[in-house]
XYZ file of C-alpha atoms in Angstrom:
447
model
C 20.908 -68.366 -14.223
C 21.470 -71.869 -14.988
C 21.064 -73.656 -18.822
C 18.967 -76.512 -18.064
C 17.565 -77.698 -21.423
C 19.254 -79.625 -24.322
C 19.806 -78.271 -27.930
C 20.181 -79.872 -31.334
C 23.599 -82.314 -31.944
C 26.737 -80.915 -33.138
C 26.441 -77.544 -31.337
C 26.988 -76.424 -27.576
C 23.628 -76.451 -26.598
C 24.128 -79.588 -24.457
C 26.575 -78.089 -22.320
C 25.410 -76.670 -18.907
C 26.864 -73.849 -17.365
C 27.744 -75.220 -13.677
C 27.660 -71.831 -12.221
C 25.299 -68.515 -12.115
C 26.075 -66.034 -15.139
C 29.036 -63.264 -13.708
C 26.874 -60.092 -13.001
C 29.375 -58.144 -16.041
C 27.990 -60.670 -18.262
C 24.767 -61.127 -17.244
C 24.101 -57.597 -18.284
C 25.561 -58.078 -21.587
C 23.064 -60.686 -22.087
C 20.089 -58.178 -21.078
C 20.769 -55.748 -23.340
C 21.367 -58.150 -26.012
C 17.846 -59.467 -25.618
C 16.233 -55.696 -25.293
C 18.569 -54.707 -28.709
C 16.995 -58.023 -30.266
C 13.808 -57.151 -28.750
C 12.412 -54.721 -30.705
C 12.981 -56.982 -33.995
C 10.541 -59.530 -33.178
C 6.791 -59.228 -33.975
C 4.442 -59.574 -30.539
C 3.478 -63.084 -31.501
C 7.019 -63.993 -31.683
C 7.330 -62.887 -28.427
C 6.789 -65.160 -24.881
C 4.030 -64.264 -23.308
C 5.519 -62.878 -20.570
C 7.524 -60.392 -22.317
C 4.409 -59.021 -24.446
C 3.753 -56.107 -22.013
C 7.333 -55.276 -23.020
C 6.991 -54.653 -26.672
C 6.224 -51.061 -26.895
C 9.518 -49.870 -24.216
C 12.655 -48.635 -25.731
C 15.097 -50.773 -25.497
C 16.961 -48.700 -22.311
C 13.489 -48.775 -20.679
C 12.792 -52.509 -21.249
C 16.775 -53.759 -19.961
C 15.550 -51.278 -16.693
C 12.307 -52.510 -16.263
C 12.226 -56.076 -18.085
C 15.739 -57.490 -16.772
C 14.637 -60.465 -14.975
C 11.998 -61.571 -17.096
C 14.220 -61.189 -20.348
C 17.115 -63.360 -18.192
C 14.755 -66.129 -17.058
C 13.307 -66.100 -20.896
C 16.573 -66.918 -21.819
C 17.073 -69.176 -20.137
C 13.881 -71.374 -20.131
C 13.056 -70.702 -23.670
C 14.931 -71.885 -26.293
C 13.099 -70.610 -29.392
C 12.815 -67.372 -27.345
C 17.037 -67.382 -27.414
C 17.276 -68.437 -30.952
C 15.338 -65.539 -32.161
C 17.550 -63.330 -30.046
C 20.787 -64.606 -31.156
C 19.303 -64.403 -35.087
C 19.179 -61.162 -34.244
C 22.847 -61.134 -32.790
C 23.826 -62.579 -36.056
C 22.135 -59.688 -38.123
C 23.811 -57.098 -36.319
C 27.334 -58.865 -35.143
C 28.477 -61.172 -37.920
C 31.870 -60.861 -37.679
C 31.778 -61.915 -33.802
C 28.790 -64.466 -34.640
C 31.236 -65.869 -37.329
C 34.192 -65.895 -35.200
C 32.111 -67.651 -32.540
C 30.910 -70.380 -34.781
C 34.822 -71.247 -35.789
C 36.036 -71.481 -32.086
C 38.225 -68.246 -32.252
C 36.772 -65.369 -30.728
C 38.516 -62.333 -31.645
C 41.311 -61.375 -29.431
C 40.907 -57.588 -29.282
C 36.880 -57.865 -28.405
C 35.886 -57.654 -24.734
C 35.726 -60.663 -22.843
C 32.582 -59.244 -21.829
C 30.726 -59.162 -25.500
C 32.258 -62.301 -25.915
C 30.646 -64.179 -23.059
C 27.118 -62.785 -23.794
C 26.998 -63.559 -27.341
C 28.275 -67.217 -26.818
C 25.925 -67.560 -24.071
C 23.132 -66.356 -26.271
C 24.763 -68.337 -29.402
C 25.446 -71.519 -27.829
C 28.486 -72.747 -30.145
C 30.964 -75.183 -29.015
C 32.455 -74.556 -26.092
C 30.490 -71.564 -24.587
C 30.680 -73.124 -21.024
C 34.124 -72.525 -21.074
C 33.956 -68.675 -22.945
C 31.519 -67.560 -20.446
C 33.438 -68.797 -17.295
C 36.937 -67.671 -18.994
C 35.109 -64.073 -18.949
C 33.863 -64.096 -15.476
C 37.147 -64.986 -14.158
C 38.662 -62.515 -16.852
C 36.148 -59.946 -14.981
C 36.917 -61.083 -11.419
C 40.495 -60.293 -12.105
C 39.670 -56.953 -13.588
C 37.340 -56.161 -10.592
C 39.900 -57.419 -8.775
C 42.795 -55.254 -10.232
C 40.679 -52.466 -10.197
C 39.680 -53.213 -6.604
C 43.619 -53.312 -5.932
C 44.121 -49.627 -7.872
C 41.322 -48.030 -6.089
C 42.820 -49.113 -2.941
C 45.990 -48.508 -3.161
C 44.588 -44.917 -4.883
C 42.537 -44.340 -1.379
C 45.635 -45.654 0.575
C 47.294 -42.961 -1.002
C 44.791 -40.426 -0.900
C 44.334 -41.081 3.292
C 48.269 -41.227 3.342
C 48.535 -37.322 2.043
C 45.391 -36.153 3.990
C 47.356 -37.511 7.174
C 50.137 -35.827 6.267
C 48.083 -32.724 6.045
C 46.562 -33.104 9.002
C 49.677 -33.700 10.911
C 50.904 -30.054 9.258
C 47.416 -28.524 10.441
C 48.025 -30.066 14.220
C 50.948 -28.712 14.446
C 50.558 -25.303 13.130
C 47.011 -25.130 15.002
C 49.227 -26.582 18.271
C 51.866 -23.617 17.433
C 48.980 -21.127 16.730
C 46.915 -22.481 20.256
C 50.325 -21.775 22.315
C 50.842 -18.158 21.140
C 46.813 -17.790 22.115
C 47.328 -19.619 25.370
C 50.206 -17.105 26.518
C 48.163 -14.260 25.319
C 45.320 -15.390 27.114
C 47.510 -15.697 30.496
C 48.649 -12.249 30.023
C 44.946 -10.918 29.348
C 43.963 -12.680 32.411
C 46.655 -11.321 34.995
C 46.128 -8.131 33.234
C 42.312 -8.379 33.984
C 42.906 -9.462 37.459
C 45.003 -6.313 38.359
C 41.830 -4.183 36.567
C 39.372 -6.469 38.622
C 41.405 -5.912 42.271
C 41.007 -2.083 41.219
C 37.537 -2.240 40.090
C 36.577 -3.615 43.207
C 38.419 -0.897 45.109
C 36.274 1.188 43.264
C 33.263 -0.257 43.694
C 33.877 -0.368 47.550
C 34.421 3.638 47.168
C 31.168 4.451 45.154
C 29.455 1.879 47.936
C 30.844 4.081 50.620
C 30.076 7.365 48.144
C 26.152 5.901 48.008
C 25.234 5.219 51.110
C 26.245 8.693 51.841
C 24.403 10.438 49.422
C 21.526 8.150 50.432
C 21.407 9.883 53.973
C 21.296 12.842 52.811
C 18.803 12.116 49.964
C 16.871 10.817 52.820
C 17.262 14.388 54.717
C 16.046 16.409 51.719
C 13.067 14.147 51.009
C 12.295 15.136 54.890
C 12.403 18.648 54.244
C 10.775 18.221 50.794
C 8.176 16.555 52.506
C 7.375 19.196 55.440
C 7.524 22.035 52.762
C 5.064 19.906 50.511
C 2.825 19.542 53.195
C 3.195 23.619 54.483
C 2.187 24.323 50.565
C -0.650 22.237 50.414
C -1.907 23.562 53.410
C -1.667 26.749 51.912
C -2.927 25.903 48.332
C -6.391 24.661 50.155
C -6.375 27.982 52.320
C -6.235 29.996 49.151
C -8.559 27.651 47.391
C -11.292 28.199 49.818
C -10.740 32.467 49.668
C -11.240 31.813 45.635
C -14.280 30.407 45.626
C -15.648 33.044 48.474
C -14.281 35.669 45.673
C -15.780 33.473 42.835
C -19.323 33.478 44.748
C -19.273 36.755 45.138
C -17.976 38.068 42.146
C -20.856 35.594 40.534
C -23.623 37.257 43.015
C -22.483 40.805 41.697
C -23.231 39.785 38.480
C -26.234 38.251 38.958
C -27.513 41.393 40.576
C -26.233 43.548 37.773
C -27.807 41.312 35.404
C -30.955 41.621 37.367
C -30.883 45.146 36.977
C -30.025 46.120 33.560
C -33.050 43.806 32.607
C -35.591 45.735 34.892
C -34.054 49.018 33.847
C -34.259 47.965 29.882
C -37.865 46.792 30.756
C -39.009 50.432 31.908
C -37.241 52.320 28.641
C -38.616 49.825 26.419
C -42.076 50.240 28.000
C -41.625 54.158 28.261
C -40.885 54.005 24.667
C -43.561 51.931 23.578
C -46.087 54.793 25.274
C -44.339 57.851 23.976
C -44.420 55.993 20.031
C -48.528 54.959 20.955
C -49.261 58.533 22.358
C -47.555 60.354 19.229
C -49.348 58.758 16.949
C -52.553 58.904 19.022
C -52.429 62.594 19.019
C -51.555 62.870 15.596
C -54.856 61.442 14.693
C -56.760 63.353 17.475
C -55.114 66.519 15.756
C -55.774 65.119 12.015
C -52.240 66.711 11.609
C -51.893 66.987 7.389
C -49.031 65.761 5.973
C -45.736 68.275 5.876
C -45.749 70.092 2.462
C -42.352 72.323 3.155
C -39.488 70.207 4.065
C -36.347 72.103 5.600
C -34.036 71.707 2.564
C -36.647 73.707 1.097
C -35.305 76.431 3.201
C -32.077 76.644 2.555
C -30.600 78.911 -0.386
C -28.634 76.992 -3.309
C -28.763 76.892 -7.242
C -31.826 75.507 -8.717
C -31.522 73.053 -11.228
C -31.500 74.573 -14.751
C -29.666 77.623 -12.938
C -25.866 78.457 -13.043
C -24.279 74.848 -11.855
C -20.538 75.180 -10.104
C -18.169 73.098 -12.511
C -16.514 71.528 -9.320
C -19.734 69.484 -8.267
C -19.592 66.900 -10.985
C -15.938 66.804 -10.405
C -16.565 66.278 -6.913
C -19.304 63.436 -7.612
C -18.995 59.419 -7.995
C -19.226 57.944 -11.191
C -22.307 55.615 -11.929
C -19.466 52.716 -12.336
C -17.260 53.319 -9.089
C -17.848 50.676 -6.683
C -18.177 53.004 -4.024
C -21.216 53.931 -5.215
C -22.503 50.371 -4.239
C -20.530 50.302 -0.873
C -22.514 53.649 -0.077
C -25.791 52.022 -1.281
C -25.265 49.100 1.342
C -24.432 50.848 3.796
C -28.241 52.440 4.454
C -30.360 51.470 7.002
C -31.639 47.796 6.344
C -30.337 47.326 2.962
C -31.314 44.658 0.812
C -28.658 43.180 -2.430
C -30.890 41.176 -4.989
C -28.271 39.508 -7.253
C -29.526 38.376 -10.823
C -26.339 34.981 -10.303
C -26.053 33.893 -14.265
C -26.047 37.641 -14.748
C -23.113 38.701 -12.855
C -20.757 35.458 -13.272
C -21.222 35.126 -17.210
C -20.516 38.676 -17.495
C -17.092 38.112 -15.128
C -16.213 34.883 -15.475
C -18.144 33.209 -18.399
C -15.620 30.423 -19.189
C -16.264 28.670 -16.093
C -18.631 25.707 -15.430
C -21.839 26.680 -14.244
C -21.069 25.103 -10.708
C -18.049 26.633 -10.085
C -19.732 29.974 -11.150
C -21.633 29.369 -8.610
C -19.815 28.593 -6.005
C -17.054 31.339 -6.877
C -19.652 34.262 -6.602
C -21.242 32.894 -3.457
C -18.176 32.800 -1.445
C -17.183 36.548 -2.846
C -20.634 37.268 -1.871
C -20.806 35.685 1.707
C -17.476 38.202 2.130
C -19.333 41.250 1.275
C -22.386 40.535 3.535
C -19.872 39.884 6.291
C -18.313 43.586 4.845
C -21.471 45.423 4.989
C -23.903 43.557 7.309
C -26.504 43.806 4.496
C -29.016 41.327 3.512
C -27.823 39.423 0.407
C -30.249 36.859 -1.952
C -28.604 35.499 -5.185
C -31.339 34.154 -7.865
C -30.249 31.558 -10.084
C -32.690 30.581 -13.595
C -33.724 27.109 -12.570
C -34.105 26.294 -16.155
C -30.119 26.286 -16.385
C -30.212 23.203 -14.498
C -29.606 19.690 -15.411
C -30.369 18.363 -11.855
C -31.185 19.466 -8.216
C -28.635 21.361 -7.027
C -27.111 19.967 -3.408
C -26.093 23.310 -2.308
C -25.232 24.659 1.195
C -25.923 28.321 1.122
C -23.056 30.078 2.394
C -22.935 32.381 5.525
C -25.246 35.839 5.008
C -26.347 35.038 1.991
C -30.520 33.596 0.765
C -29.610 31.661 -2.534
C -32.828 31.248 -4.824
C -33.541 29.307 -8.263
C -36.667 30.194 -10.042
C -39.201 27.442 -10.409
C -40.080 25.621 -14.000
C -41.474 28.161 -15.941
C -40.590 31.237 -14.063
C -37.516 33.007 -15.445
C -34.968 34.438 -12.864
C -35.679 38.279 -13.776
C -39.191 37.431 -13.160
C -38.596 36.365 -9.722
C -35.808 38.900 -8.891
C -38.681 41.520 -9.888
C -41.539 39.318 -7.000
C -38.599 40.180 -4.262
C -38.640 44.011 -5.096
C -42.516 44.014 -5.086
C -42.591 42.090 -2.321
C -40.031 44.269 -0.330
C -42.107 47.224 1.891
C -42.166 50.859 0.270
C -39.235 52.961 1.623
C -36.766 50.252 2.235
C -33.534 50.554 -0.108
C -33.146 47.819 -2.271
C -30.189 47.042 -4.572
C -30.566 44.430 -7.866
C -27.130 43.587 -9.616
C -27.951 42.964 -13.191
C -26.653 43.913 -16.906
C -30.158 43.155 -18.258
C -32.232 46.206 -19.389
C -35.563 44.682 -18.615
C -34.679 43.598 -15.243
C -32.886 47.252 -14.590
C -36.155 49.105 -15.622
C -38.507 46.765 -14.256
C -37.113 47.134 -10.749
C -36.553 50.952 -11.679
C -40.076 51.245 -11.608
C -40.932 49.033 -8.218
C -38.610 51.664 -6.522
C -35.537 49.527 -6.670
C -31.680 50.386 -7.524
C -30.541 48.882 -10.385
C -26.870 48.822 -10.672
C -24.649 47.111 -13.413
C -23.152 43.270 -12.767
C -19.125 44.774 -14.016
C -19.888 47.527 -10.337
C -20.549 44.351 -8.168
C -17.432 42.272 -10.079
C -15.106 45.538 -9.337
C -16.512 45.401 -5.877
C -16.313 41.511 -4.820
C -12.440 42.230 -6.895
């Protein structure tokens, strides 16, 4: 960067720096001109530099160097603003400037920039006394650095030297171990191949007579086989057979059953054919009749009650259940609010259906639970369990209504059981020929 242009008489602006601006000063002069920068108003400014005017002043020396440098030097009035702005802010050095006697103490550096930006007498001279004064310094501190490194690589020899020759030490004491390790493992390799010669040897005779046994394995194999398929071939003459016997046993039970069903059949047909050829009346003396005992009303023995169930002992039920074809009506909402009435209704239900599936499986009777329908929020997805019918009464039909349909519907003579605590329902079924029994005999029974 080069001063081209004249200034006004009397000053240093006619002088012309023969030279490019040292780099150390050149960067004084930048940030002189981005410090200045922000003081100046955008018309004030050269055109090229207006994109400039809203960057700090760090941002605009980074980014706005060059164009700040070449403003400098091209434009005068662009300078003269700058170094007003010097002025404001450094009067003392400004002053000291305009005299000819820079301070002595300030840095050659400042001093170069501001008489470059300045222009008083003599500034030629100021700025090429600093770049030498910063050559020298670069230089000197060039020299330090140097002889600092020189130094530096000096002691790291040293230290190096020390490392080879403890590591040379150190590789010695591993190289005479290592020779021992190795004639050491030479005298185990000469007998590990002694022994390996021996287990060779050892090998190939246990491979003759591996060979020998798999021979005799072999024929013995081959001797069982022979036998397995002999007795294979006798099993399934035994299996035929033994599956003809049955067969023929089969066939004959069936014919035999055939002929005493058939006999029976004619002996039931002809009994009750001659009973109506006969016009036999019906029996008015029974053979109980017969027999002599106390008549009711009469002298009683005080050990019979004694000797009697109660009408709440579960056995009673177990002996009901046990007659011939034996029916158990359960009344459901009965039985499980009377034993368990905290409960949801669903897992009422599902409790007293699996105690009940158990006693069907007990007994072998026939076992229908009714549920009231109108206790339902919703279909019921139910999977009746084992043994047991499981009923709910349709709108408008209460449960003891239909429990009292299944005794009427039941055939005259055939003993039928209904598990209830409701009056109604135990008189109702009372009078269709039904047992009634209480729902706390059936809870003490399923307990």
């Amino acid at each position: 960067m080069a001063e081209t242009q004249g200034g006004e008489p009397g000053d240093g602006a006619a002088e012309v720096l023969d030279r490019p601006l040292p780099d150390g000063v050149r960067r004084r002069v930048v940030q002189l001109a981005a410090d200045g920068f922000g003081g100046l108003t955008l018309a004030e400014l050269p055109a090229q530099l207006r994109q400039y005017a809203r960057f700090t002043p760090n941002r605009r020396a980074k980014f706005a160097g060059n164009a700040m440098a070449a403003a400098l030097e091209t434009d005068t009035l662009f300078r003269q603003r700058i170094g007003e702005k010097l002025r404001e802010s450094q009067p003392e050095l400004a002053d000291a400037l305009a005299s000819g006697s820079p301070p002595p103490a300030a840095d050659p550096l400042d001093v170069a920039a501001a008489a470059y930006v300045l222009r008083p007498a003599g500034w030629v001279k100021l700025v090429a006394a600093a770049g030498e004064e910063a050559q020298r310094a670069d230089a000197e501190r060039a020299d330090e650095e140097t002889r600092a490194e020189l130094e530096r690589l000096r002691a790291e020899l040293e230290r190096a030297r020390e490392h080879g020759r403890g590591e040379t030490e150190r590789l010695r004491t591993e190289l005479d171990a290592a020779k021992k390790e190795a004639e050491s493992l030479h005298r185990k390799l000469r007998g590990a191949l002694s022994d390996v010669k021996r287990g060779e040897a050892a090998v190939r005779k246990m491979r003759g007579e591996l060979d020998a046994v798999r021979t005799e394995a072999q024929t013995q194999v081959s001797a069982a086989e022979s036998e397995t398929r002999r007795l294979k071939a006798r099993l399934g003459e035994a299996e035929a057979a033994l599956e003809a016997t049955r067969k023929a046993a089969r066939e004959g039970r069936s014919v035999e059953d055939m002929r005493v069903r058939l006999l029976l059949d004619t002996l039931l047909d002809a009994t009750q054919g001659l009973r109506r050829e006969l016009a036999l009346p019906p029996v008015s003396v029974r053979p109980a009749e017969t027999v002599d005992a106390v008549e009711p009303g009469r002298m009683t023995p005080k050990d019979i009650a004694a000797r009697a169930l109660s009408e709440h002992d579960p056995a009673v039920l177990d002996q009901l259940l046990a007659l011939p074809q034996a029916h158990l009506v359960v009344d459901g909402y009965n039985v499980t609010k009377t034993g368990y009435p905290q409960m949801p209704l669903e897992k009422q239900r599902l409790r007293l259906l699996g105690q009940l599936s158990q006693l069907a499986a007990q007994t072998g009777a026939e076992v229908t639970c009714v549920f009231d329908g109108a206790e339902l929020a919703a279909p019921v997805l139910l999977a009746p369990p084992r043994g047991v019918r499981v009923l709910f009464s349709k709108p408008g039909v209460t449960a003891d209504e239909l429990i009292r349909q299944l005794v009427r519907a039941e055939p005259p003579g055939r003993p039928v059981i209904v598990a209830s605590t409701d009056r109604e329902v135990a008189d109702g079924v009372a009078r269709a020929g039904a047992r009634p029994v209480a729902s706390a005999m059936l809870l003490k029974r399923l307990s």
